[in-house]
């Protein structure tokens, strides 16, 4: 990365101005763009079976220019294989979070089924930032479709997340491997992120949106076994287990009422497990997962085992466990703690969405409209749902008789009633 781009990245207003000018030039003078190889195109799908007209040099095997605002890259890997026998494998570049990675897993599986003869290598950003988690690499190491996983020092663009610098990864990719950054579109015009990924890679759209694929080692690690035995003992005789993930790295949010919510669920007869800190450590019916002892994949393996032994539920803010709960096929009371009109990109049918804003692109019966009395303002953008209301919605969805109505001063103007069929 040259000094000019480094300077822009550290001065966001200048970066915004530069990217807008670059985009305007692109729109006004599109003929200045260089031609791309037959196997990828910017904002256009490469023609199937197109004949290559560009020289097949080392730069042919990777994308050679940054992405413009709101631009997407479309791939046609069949064209690459037809153009040259020198394609020896695929090097997928990941610069994303764990939840983002889960949405890619059905596409990666479909690609491996289509190209079983080629090795898949994974290249993962090595640093934590708002977009990226190097823990994606640990998940890829468990993914049976990948032969090798590497890490690179990448830099996140402050404005266009796809414009991360993966030049360090290029130095490690073997000759003859296509370098394929894993991109997707994300917006109100997109039906779902998984469908966007299938479209990006030129694969037929599935009839139903596939849930994330999870891969666990055959041998359960000792820390997982220890937590499993503890949970079995403490959850015995309970109505079930409620798993909590109430913090989000992307929105820099942690739910502030952990103790009250946990104690309320315990009083209703449930055993509580959580990866979010702040619960009542003194409560014997509460188990906090130490993420320093269990990797995220081991936590999922723990839940995948417990769900065959206990009724198991999830309460999660919009973060990694929305996708994870779908992959584990667990009912999820999803707390949408800020207004995101693109949330349908991330939703699965196992999630009952608690929201203070009705989303027209989500099924109405899957939305629990939260009255103003049910939350307080966390900041200008984010809200905190009151624990008594979260408990009420959970019990009315999956528990026994409805809880008593909250105090009169907490009542909405019009009483609300929620059933297993949805909001009425």
Coordinates of C-alpha atoms in Angstrom, one line a residue:
X1 CA 0.0 0.0 0.0
X2 CA 1.4 3.4 -1.0
X3 CA 1.7 6.4 1.3
X4 CA -1.1 8.2 -0.5
X5 CA -3.7 5.5 0.3
X6 CA -2.3 5.2 3.9
X7 CA -2.9 8.9 4.4
X8 CA -6.5 8.7 3.0
X9 CA -7.3 5.7 5.3
X10 CA -6.3 7.7 8.3
X11 CA -8.4 10.8 7.4
X12 CA -12.0 9.6 6.8
X13 CA -13.4 12.8 5.3
X14 CA -10.6 12.9 2.7
X15 CA -11.2 9.2 2.0
X16 CA -14.9 9.8 1.5
X17 CA -14.2 12.6 -1.0
X18 CA -11.6 10.6 -2.8
X19 CA -13.8 7.6 -3.2
X20 CA -16.7 9.7 -4.4
X21 CA -14.5 11.3 -7.0
X22 CA -13.1 8.0 -8.1
X23 CA -16.7 6.6 -8.4
X24 CA -17.8 9.7 -10.4
X25 CA -14.9 9.3 -12.8
X26 CA -15.8 5.6 -13.2
X27 CA -19.4 6.4 -14.0
X28 CA -18.7 9.3 -16.3
X29 CA -15.7 7.7 -18.1
X30 CA -16.4 3.9 -17.9
X31 CA -14.2 3.3 -21.0
X32 CA -11.1 4.0 -18.8
X33 CA -11.6 0.7 -17.0
X34 CA -9.3 -2.0 -18.1
X35 CA -10.8 -5.2 -19.4
X36 CA -11.1 -8.1 -16.9
X37 CA -10.3 -11.8 -17.5
X38 CA -13.2 -14.1 -18.5
X39 CA -13.5 -15.5 -15.0
X40 CA -14.6 -12.4 -13.1
X41 CA -16.4 -9.1 -13.8
X42 CA -17.2 -5.9 -11.8
X43 CA -21.0 -5.4 -11.5
X44 CA -21.5 -7.8 -14.4
X45 CA -21.6 -11.6 -14.7
X46 CA -19.0 -13.0 -17.1
X47 CA -20.5 -14.6 -20.2
X48 CA -20.6 -18.3 -19.9
X49 CA -18.0 -19.9 -22.2
X50 CA -16.5 -16.6 -23.2
X51 CA -13.1 -16.9 -25.0
X52 CA -10.2 -15.3 -23.2
X53 CA -8.7 -12.3 -25.0
X54 CA -6.2 -11.2 -22.3
X55 CA -2.7 -12.6 -21.8
X56 CA -2.6 -15.2 -19.0
X57 CA 0.1 -13.6 -16.8
X58 CA 0.5 -13.8 -13.0
X59 CA -2.0 -10.9 -12.6
X60 CA -4.6 -12.9 -14.5
X61 CA -5.1 -15.1 -11.4
X62 CA -6.3 -12.3 -9.1
X63 CA -8.4 -9.2 -9.1
X64 CA -6.1 -6.3 -10.0
X65 CA -8.1 -3.2 -9.0
X66 CA -10.0 -2.0 -5.9
X67 CA -13.8 -2.0 -5.9
X68 CA -15.9 1.2 -6.3
X69 CA -18.7 2.2 -4.1
X70 CA -21.6 -0.2 -4.0
X71 CA -19.9 -2.5 -6.5
X72 CA -19.8 -6.3 -6.5
X73 CA -17.6 -8.9 -8.2
X74 CA -19.1 -11.8 -10.0
X75 CA -17.2 -15.0 -10.7
X76 CA -17.3 -17.6 -13.4
X77 CA -14.8 -20.3 -12.4
X78 CA -15.8 -22.6 -15.3
X79 CA -14.4 -19.9 -17.6
X80 CA -11.1 -19.9 -15.8
X81 CA -10.7 -23.7 -16.1
X82 CA -11.6 -23.5 -19.8
X83 CA -9.2 -20.7 -20.5
X84 CA -6.1 -22.4 -19.1
X85 CA -5.0 -25.8 -17.8
X86 CA -2.6 -23.9 -15.4
X87 CA -5.4 -23.4 -12.8
X88 CA -4.3 -25.7 -10.0
X89 CA -6.6 -24.7 -7.2
X90 CA -8.6 -21.9 -5.6
X91 CA -7.3 -19.5 -3.0
X92 CA -10.2 -18.0 -1.1
X93 CA -9.5 -14.8 0.7
X94 CA -11.6 -14.0 3.8
X95 CA -11.7 -10.7 5.5
X96 CA -14.8 -11.0 7.7
X97 CA -16.3 -11.9 11.0
X98 CA -17.3 -15.3 12.3
X99 CA -21.0 -14.6 11.6
X100 CA -20.2 -13.5 8.1
X101 CA -18.2 -16.7 7.5
X102 CA -21.2 -18.9 8.6
X103 CA -23.2 -17.4 5.7
X104 CA -20.5 -18.5 3.2
X105 CA -20.5 -22.1 4.3
X106 CA -23.3 -23.4 2.0
X107 CA -21.6 -21.8 -1.0
X108 CA -18.2 -23.2 -0.1
X109 CA -19.8 -26.6 0.2
X110 CA -21.5 -26.2 -3.2
X111 CA -18.3 -25.1 -4.8
X112 CA -16.4 -28.1 -3.5
X113 CA -19.1 -30.4 -4.9
X114 CA -18.7 -28.8 -8.2
X115 CA -14.9 -28.8 -8.2
X116 CA -13.8 -31.8 -6.1
X117 CA -10.6 -32.2 -8.1
X118 CA -9.1 -28.9 -7.1
X119 CA -7.6 -28.0 -3.7
X120 CA -9.1 -25.1 -1.7
X121 CA -6.8 -22.9 0.3
X122 CA -8.0 -20.3 2.8
X123 CA -6.4 -17.0 3.5
X124 CA -7.7 -15.1 6.5
X125 CA -7.0 -11.6 7.8
X126 CA -4.8 -12.0 10.9
X127 CA -6.1 -8.9 12.9
X128 CA -9.2 -8.0 14.7
X129 CA -11.2 -4.9 13.5
X130 CA -14.8 -4.0 13.0
X131 CA -15.0 -6.3 9.9
X132 CA -12.5 -9.0 10.5
X133 CA -11.9 -11.8 13.0
X134 CA -8.9 -14.1 12.6
X135 CA -11.0 -16.8 14.3
X136 CA -12.5 -17.4 10.9
X137 CA -9.2 -19.3 10.2
X138 CA -9.9 -21.7 13.1
X139 CA -13.2 -22.5 11.6
X140 CA -11.7 -23.0 8.2
X141 CA -9.2 -25.4 9.7
X142 CA -12.2 -27.6 10.7
X143 CA -13.9 -27.2 7.3
X144 CA -13.3 -30.5 5.4
X145 CA -13.4 -28.7 2.1
X146 CA -10.1 -26.8 2.8
X147 CA -6.8 -28.4 2.5
X148 CA -4.7 -25.5 4.0
X149 CA -5.4 -22.3 5.9
X150 CA -3.0 -19.3 6.0
X151 CA -3.1 -15.8 7.6
X152 CA -2.1 -12.5 6.2
X153 CA -1.8 -8.9 7.5
X154 CA -4.6 -7.0 5.9
X155 CA -5.9 -3.5 6.3
X156 CA -9.6 -2.5 6.3
X157 CA -10.7 0.3 4.1
X158 CA -12.6 2.8 6.3
X159 CA -15.4 3.3 3.7
X160 CA -15.6 0.3 1.4
X161 CA -15.2 -2.9 3.4
X162 CA -14.4 -5.0 0.2
X163 CA -11.4 -2.8 -0.4
X164 CA -9.2 -4.5 2.2
X165 CA -5.6 -4.8 1.3
X166 CA -4.7 -8.5 0.8
X167 CA -1.4 -8.0 -1.1
X168 CA 0.4 -9.9 1.6
X169 CA -1.8 -13.0 0.8
X170 CA -0.8 -12.8 -2.8
X171 CA 2.8 -13.4 -1.9
X172 CA 1.9 -16.7 -0.3
X173 CA -0.5 -18.1 -2.9
X174 CA 1.1 -20.8 -5.1
X175 CA 1.4 -20.3 -8.8
X176 CA -1.6 -21.4 -10.7
X177 CA -4.1 -20.7 -7.9
X178 CA -7.0 -18.3 -8.6
X179 CA -7.1 -15.7 -5.8
X180 CA -10.8 -15.3 -5.0
X181 CA -11.8 -12.7 -2.4
X182 CA -15.1 -13.9 -0.8
X183 CA -17.5 -11.0 -1.5
X184 CA -21.2 -10.6 -1.2
X185 CA -23.8 -7.9 -1.6
X186 CA -25.6 -6.5 1.4
X187 CA -28.5 -4.1 1.0
X188 CA -32.3 -3.7 1.0
X189 CA -32.5 -4.9 -2.6
X190 CA -30.9 -8.3 -1.6
X191 CA -33.2 -11.1 -0.5
X192 CA -30.6 -12.8 1.7
X193 CA -26.8 -12.8 2.1
X194 CA -26.6 -16.5 1.2
X195 CA -28.5 -15.9 -2.1
X196 CA -26.1 -13.0 -2.8
X197 CA -23.1 -15.4 -2.4
X198 CA -24.6 -18.0 -4.7
X199 CA -25.2 -15.3 -7.3
X200 CA -21.7 -13.9 -6.8
X201 CA -20.2 -17.3 -7.6
X202 CA -22.5 -18.0 -10.5
X203 CA -24.2 -20.9 -8.8
X204 CA -28.0 -21.7 -9.2
X205 CA -30.0 -20.2 -6.4
X206 CA -31.4 -22.9 -4.0
X207 CA -35.1 -23.2 -3.6
X208 CA -34.8 -22.6 0.1
X209 CA -32.1 -20.6 1.8
X210 CA -29.6 -23.2 3.2
X211 CA -28.6 -22.9 6.8
X212 CA -24.9 -22.6 7.8
X213 CA -22.8 -25.7 7.8
X214 CA -20.9 -26.6 11.0
X215 CA -18.0 -29.0 11.2
X216 CA -16.8 -30.5 14.5
X217 CA -13.9 -32.8 15.3
X218 CA -14.7 -36.4 16.0
X219 CA -12.9 -36.3 19.3
X220 CA -14.4 -33.9 21.8
X221 CA -11.7 -31.8 23.5
X222 CA -11.3 -32.0 27.2
X223 CA -12.6 -28.5 28.0
X224 CA -15.8 -29.2 26.0
X225 CA -16.3 -32.5 27.8
X226 CA -15.8 -30.7 31.2
X227 CA -18.5 -28.1 30.3
X228 CA -20.8 -30.8 29.0
X229 CA -20.6 -32.8 32.3
X230 CA -21.2 -29.6 34.3
X231 CA -24.2 -28.6 32.2
X232 CA -25.7 -32.2 32.4
X233 CA -25.5 -32.2 36.1
X234 CA -26.8 -28.6 36.7
X235 CA -29.6 -28.8 34.0
X236 CA -31.0 -32.1 35.3
X237 CA -34.6 -31.7 36.2
X238 CA -34.9 -28.3 34.6
X239 CA -37.5 -27.3 31.9
X240 CA -34.6 -26.8 29.5
X241 CA -31.5 -24.8 28.8
X242 CA -31.5 -21.2 27.6
X243 CA -28.3 -20.0 26.0
X244 CA -27.5 -16.3 25.9
X245 CA -25.4 -14.3 23.5
X246 CA -26.2 -10.6 24.3
X247 CA -23.2 -8.8 23.1
X248 CA -22.1 -7.8 19.6
X249 CA -18.7 -6.8 18.4
X250 CA -20.1 -5.2 15.2
X251 CA -22.3 -2.7 17.1
X252 CA -20.0 -2.6 20.2
X253 CA -22.9 -3.5 22.4
X254 CA -23.4 -5.5 25.6
X255 CA -26.8 -6.0 27.1
X256 CA -26.8 -4.2 30.5
X257 CA -29.4 -6.3 32.3
X258 CA -27.8 -9.7 32.3
X259 CA -28.3 -10.5 36.0
X260 CA -32.0 -9.6 36.0
X261 CA -32.7 -11.6 32.9
X262 CA -30.8 -14.7 34.1
X263 CA -32.5 -14.6 37.5
X264 CA -35.9 -14.3 35.9
X265 CA -35.3 -17.3 33.6
X266 CA -34.0 -19.3 36.5
X267 CA -37.1 -18.6 38.5
X268 CA -39.1 -20.0 35.6
X269 CA -37.3 -23.3 35.9
X270 CA -34.5 -23.0 33.3
X271 CA -30.8 -23.6 33.4
X272 CA -28.8 -20.7 31.8
X273 CA -25.6 -20.8 29.8
X274 CA -24.0 -17.6 28.4
X275 CA -21.0 -16.4 26.5
X276 CA -21.8 -12.8 27.5
X277 CA -20.3 -11.7 30.8
X278 CA -22.3 -10.0 33.5
X279 CA -24.6 -12.8 34.8
X280 CA -25.0 -13.7 38.5
X281 CA -21.9 -15.8 39.2
X282 CA -23.4 -16.8 42.5
X283 CA -26.4 -18.4 41.0
X284 CA -25.9 -22.2 40.8
X285 CA -28.3 -22.5 37.8
X286 CA -26.1 -20.2 35.7
X287 CA -23.0 -21.2 33.8
X288 CA -20.8 -18.7 32.0
X289 CA -18.7 -20.1 29.2
X290 CA -15.1 -18.9 29.4
X291 CA -14.2 -18.0 25.8
X292 CA -10.5 -18.4 26.7
X293 CA -11.2 -22.1 27.4
X294 CA -13.5 -22.9 24.5
X295 CA -13.2 -21.8 20.9
X296 CA -16.4 -20.6 19.2
X297 CA -16.5 -23.9 17.3
X298 CA -16.2 -25.9 20.6
X299 CA -19.0 -23.8 22.0
X300 CA -21.2 -24.8 19.1
X301 CA -20.2 -28.4 19.5
X302 CA -21.2 -28.2 23.1
X303 CA -24.6 -26.9 22.2
X304 CA -25.0 -29.4 19.3
X305 CA -24.5 -32.2 21.9
X306 CA -26.8 -30.7 24.6
X307 CA -29.7 -30.2 22.2
X308 CA -30.1 -34.0 21.9
X309 CA -30.5 -34.2 25.7
X310 CA -32.4 -31.1 26.8
X311 CA -34.9 -28.6 25.3
X312 CA -32.4 -25.9 24.2
X313 CA -33.2 -22.3 23.3
X314 CA -31.2 -19.2 22.3
X315 CA -31.8 -15.6 23.2
X316 CA -29.4 -13.5 21.2
X317 CA -28.9 -10.0 19.9
X318 CA -28.2 -9.7 16.2
X319 CA -24.7 -11.1 16.0
X320 CA -23.0 -14.4 15.3
X321 CA -25.6 -16.5 17.1
X322 CA -28.3 -15.5 14.7
X323 CA -26.6 -17.6 12.0
X324 CA -25.2 -20.1 14.5
X325 CA -28.7 -20.8 15.9
X326 CA -29.9 -21.6 12.4
X327 CA -27.0 -23.9 11.8
X328 CA -27.7 -25.7 15.1
X329 CA -31.5 -25.6 14.4
X330 CA -32.3 -24.0 17.7
X331 CA -35.3 -21.7 18.4
X332 CA -34.0 -18.2 18.9
X333 CA -35.6 -15.1 20.4
X334 CA -33.6 -12.6 18.4
X335 CA -33.3 -9.1 19.9
X336 CA -32.9 -6.6 17.2
X337 CA -31.4 -3.8 19.2
X338 CA -31.1 -1.2 16.5
X339 CA -32.9 -0.4 13.3
X340 CA -31.3 -2.1 10.3
X341 CA -33.4 -2.1 7.2
X342 CA -31.1 -4.8 5.7
X343 CA -31.8 -7.2 8.5
X344 CA -33.7 -9.6 6.2
X345 CA -30.3 -10.4 4.6
X346 CA -29.4 -12.1 7.9
X347 CA -32.6 -13.7 9.0
X348 CA -33.5 -17.4 9.2
X349 CA -37.0 -18.9 10.0
X350 CA -35.9 -20.2 13.4
X351 CA -35.5 -16.6 14.6
X352 CA -38.4 -14.7 16.3
X353 CA -37.4 -11.1 15.9
X354 CA -38.1 -8.7 18.7
X355 CA -38.1 -5.2 17.2
X356 CA -39.4 -1.7 17.8
X357 CA -39.6 -1.3 14.0
X358 CA -41.6 -3.5 11.6
X359 CA -39.5 -4.7 8.7
X360 CA -41.5 -5.0 5.5
X361 CA -39.2 -7.6 4.1
X362 CA -39.4 -10.0 7.1
X363 CA -42.5 -12.2 7.6
X364 CA -44.9 -10.3 9.8
X365 CA -45.7 -13.4 11.9
X366 CA -42.0 -13.7 12.8
X367 CA -41.8 -10.2 14.3
X368 CA -42.7 -9.3 17.8
X369 CA -43.4 -5.6 17.9
X370 CA -41.9 -4.2 21.1
X371 CA -44.0 -1.3 22.6
X372 CA -42.2 1.8 23.8
X373 CA -42.7 0.6 27.5
X374 CA -40.6 -2.5 26.8
X375 CA -37.2 -0.8 26.3
X376 CA -35.1 2.1 27.2
X377 CA -32.7 4.1 25.1
X378 CA -29.0 2.8 25.3
X379 CA -27.8 5.6 23.0
X380 CA -29.0 7.5 20.0
X381 CA -28.9 4.3 17.9
X382 CA -29.3 1.3 20.2
X383 CA -32.1 0.3 22.6
X384 CA -32.1 -2.0 25.7
X385 CA -35.0 -4.3 26.1
X386 CA -36.2 -4.5 29.7
X387 CA -35.5 -8.0 31.1
X388 CA -39.1 -8.5 32.3
X389 CA -40.3 -8.1 28.7
X390 CA -37.6 -10.3 27.2
X391 CA -38.7 -13.0 29.8
X392 CA -42.4 -12.5 28.9
X393 CA -41.8 -12.9 25.2
X394 CA -39.7 -16.0 25.7
X395 CA -42.2 -17.7 28.0
X396 CA -45.1 -16.9 25.7
X397 CA -43.2 -18.3 22.7
X398 CA -41.8 -21.5 24.2
X399 CA -42.7 -21.7 27.9
X400 CA -45.7 -22.6 29.9
X401 CA -48.6 -20.3 30.8
X402 CA -48.0 -16.6 30.0
X403 CA -46.3 -14.5 32.7
X404 CA -48.4 -11.9 34.6
X405 CA -48.7 -8.6 32.8
X406 CA -45.9 -6.1 33.7
X407 CA -46.7 -3.2 36.1
X408 CA -49.5 -0.9 34.9
X409 CA -47.1 1.9 34.1
X410 CA -45.2 -0.5 31.8
X411 CA -48.3 -1.4 29.8
X412 CA -48.6 -0.3 26.2
X413 CA -51.7 1.6 25.2
X414 CA -53.1 -1.5 23.5
X415 CA -52.4 -4.8 25.2
X416 CA -50.2 -7.2 23.2
X417 CA -50.6 -11.0 23.0
X418 CA -48.0 -13.3 21.5
X419 CA -48.6 -16.9 20.6
X420 CA -46.7 -19.7 19.0
X421 CA -48.3 -18.6 15.7
X422 CA -47.0 -15.1 16.0
X423 CA -48.1 -11.7 17.0
X424 CA -51.9 -11.0 17.0

